[in-house]
CSV table of C-alpha atoms in Angstrom, one decimal:
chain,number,residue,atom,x,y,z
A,8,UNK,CA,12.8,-19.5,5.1
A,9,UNK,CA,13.9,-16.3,3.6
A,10,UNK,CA,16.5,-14.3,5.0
A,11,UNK,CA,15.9,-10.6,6.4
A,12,UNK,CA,18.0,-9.2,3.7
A,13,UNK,CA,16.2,-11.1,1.0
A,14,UNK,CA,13.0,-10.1,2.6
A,15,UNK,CA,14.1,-6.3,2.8
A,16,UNK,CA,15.2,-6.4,-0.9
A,17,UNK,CA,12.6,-8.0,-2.4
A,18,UNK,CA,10.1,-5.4,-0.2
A,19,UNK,CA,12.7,-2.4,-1.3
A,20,UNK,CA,11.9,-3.3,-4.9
A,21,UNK,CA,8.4,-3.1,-4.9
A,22,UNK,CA,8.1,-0.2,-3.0
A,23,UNK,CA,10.1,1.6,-5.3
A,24,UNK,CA,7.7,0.1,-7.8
A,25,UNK,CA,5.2,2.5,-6.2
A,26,UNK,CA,7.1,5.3,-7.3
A,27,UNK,CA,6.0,4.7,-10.9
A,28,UNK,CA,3.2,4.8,-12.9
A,29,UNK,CA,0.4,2.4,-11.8
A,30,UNK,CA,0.7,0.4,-14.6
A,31,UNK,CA,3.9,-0.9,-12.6
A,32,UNK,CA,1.2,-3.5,-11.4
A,33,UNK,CA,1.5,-5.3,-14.7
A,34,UNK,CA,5.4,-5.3,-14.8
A,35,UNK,CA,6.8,-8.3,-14.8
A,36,UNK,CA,9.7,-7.4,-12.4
A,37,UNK,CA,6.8,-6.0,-10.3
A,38,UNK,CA,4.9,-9.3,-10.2
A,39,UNK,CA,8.2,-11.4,-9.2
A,40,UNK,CA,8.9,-9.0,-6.5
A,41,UNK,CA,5.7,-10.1,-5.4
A,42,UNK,CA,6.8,-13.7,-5.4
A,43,UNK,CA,9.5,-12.9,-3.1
A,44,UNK,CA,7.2,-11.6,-0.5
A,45,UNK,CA,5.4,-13.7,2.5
A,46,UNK,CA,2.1,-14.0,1.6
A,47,UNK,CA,0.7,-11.5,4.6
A,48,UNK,CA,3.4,-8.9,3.1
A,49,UNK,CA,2.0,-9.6,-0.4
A,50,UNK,CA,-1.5,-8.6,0.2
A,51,UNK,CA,-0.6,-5.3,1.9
A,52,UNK,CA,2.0,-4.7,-1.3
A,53,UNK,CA,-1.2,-5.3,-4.0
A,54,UNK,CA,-3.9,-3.6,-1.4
A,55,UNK,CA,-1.3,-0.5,-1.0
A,56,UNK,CA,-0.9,-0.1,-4.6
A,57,UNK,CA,-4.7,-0.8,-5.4
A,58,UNK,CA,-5.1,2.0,-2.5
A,59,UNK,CA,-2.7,4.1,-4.8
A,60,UNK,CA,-4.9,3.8,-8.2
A,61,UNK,CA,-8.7,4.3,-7.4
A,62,UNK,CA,-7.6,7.2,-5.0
A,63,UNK,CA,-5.5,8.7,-7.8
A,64,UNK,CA,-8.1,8.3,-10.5
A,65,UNK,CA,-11.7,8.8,-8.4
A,66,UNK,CA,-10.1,12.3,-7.7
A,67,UNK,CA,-11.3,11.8,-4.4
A,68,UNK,CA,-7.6,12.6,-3.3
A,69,UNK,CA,-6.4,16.2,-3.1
A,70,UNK,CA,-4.0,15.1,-5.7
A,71,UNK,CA,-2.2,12.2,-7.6
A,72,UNK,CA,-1.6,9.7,-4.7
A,73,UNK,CA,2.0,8.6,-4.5
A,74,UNK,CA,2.4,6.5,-1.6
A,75,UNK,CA,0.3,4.2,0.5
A,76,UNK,CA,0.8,2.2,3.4
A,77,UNK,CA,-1.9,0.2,5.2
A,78,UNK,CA,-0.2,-0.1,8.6
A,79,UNK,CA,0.7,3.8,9.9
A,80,UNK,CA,-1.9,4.4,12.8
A,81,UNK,CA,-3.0,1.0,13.3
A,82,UNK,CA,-2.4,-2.5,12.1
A,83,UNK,CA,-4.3,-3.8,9.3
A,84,UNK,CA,-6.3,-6.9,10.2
A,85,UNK,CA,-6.1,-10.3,7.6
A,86,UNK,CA,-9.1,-12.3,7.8
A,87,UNK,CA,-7.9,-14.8,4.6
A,88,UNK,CA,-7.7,-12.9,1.4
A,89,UNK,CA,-8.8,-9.5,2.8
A,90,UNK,CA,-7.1,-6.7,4.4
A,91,UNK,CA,-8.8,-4.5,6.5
A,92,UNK,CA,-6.8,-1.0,7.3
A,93,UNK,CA,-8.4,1.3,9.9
A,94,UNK,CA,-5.4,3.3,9.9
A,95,UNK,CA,-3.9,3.4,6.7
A,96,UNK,CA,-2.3,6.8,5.2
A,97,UNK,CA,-1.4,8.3,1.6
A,98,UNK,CA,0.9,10.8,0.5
A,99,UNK,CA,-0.5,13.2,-2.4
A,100,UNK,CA,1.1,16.9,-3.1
A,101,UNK,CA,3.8,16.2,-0.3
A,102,UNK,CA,0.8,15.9,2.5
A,103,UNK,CA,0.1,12.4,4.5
A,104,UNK,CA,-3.7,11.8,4.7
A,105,UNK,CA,-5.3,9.4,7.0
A,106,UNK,CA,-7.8,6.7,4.8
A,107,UNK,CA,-9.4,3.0,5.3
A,108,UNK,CA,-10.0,0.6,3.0
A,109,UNK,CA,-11.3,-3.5,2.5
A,110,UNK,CA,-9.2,-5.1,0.2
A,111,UNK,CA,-10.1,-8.4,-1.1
A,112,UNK,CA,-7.4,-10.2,-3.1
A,113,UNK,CA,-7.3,-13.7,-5.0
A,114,UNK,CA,-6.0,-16.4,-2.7
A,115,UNK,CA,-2.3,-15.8,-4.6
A,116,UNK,CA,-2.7,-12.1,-3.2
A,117,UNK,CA,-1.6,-10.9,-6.7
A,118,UNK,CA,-4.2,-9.5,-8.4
A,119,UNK,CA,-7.6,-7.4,-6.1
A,120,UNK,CA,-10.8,-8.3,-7.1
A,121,UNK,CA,-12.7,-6.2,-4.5
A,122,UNK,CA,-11.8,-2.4,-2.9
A,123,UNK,CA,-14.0,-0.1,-1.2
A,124,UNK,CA,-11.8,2.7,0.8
A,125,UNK,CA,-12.8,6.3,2.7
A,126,UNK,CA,-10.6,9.0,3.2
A,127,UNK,CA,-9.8,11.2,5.8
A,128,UNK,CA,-8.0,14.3,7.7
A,129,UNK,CA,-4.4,15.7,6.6
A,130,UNK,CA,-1.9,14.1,9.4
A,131,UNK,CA,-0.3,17.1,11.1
A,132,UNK,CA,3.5,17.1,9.8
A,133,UNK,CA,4.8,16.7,13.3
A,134,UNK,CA,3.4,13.6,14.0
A,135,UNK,CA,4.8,12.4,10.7
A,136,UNK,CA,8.0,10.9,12.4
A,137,UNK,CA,5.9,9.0,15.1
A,138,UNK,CA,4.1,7.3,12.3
A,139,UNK,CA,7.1,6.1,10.5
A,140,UNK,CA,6.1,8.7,7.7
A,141,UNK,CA,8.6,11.2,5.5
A,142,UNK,CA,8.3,13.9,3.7
């Protein structure tokens, strides 16, 4: 069993993974980050990130998506190797956005091999802090 600060480091460094480009997917130190993770914490990581790409690169966000986190409104759902996230949100131009995606990952929840997502409303900044968002 892994301790919490193992846990918290190992989730500390790939979240700041998600700070670079998202080619930080095929890093190795990304990848054994991964490892480090409970499988459940794993999946969100690679659906996050996944969340992070096709948003930035369909243009479909109001600009390059920086951050993504499945679990700000509502908890995401696992049924197996998918993630389901009613209430996910993303951070693009310094604004948090409410989206949902599937995520379908292999069964090592490293790589996505399916991802369908919608976006939605700007979050008003003052319920940022109720969310567990930042600025």
């Amino acid at each position: 069993m892994k301790t919490p600060a193992l846990a918290l480091a190992a989730t500390s460094v790939v979240l700041s993974a998600f700070t670079m480009p998202a080619v930080a997917a095929q890093d190795a130190r990304f990848m054994r980050a991964l490892d480090r993770l409970d499988p459940k914490t794993r999946l969100e990581q690679i659906c996050d990130l996944e969340a992070m790409r096709k948003m930035s690169a369909s243009g479909s966000a109001k600009s390059r998506v920086d951050r993504a986190k499945s679990d700000v409104i509502t908890p995401p759902q696992h049924l197996g190797n998918t993630l389901v996230a009613k209430g996910g949100a993303y951070r693009a131009g310094g604004k948090w956005y409410q989206m949902s995606f599937t995520c379908k990952a292999t069964p090592d929840h490293k790589s996505v091999l399916d991802f369908t997502y919608k976006t939605g409303a700007e979050i008003p900044a003052a319920k940022w802090a109720s969310y567990g968002l930042w600025k």
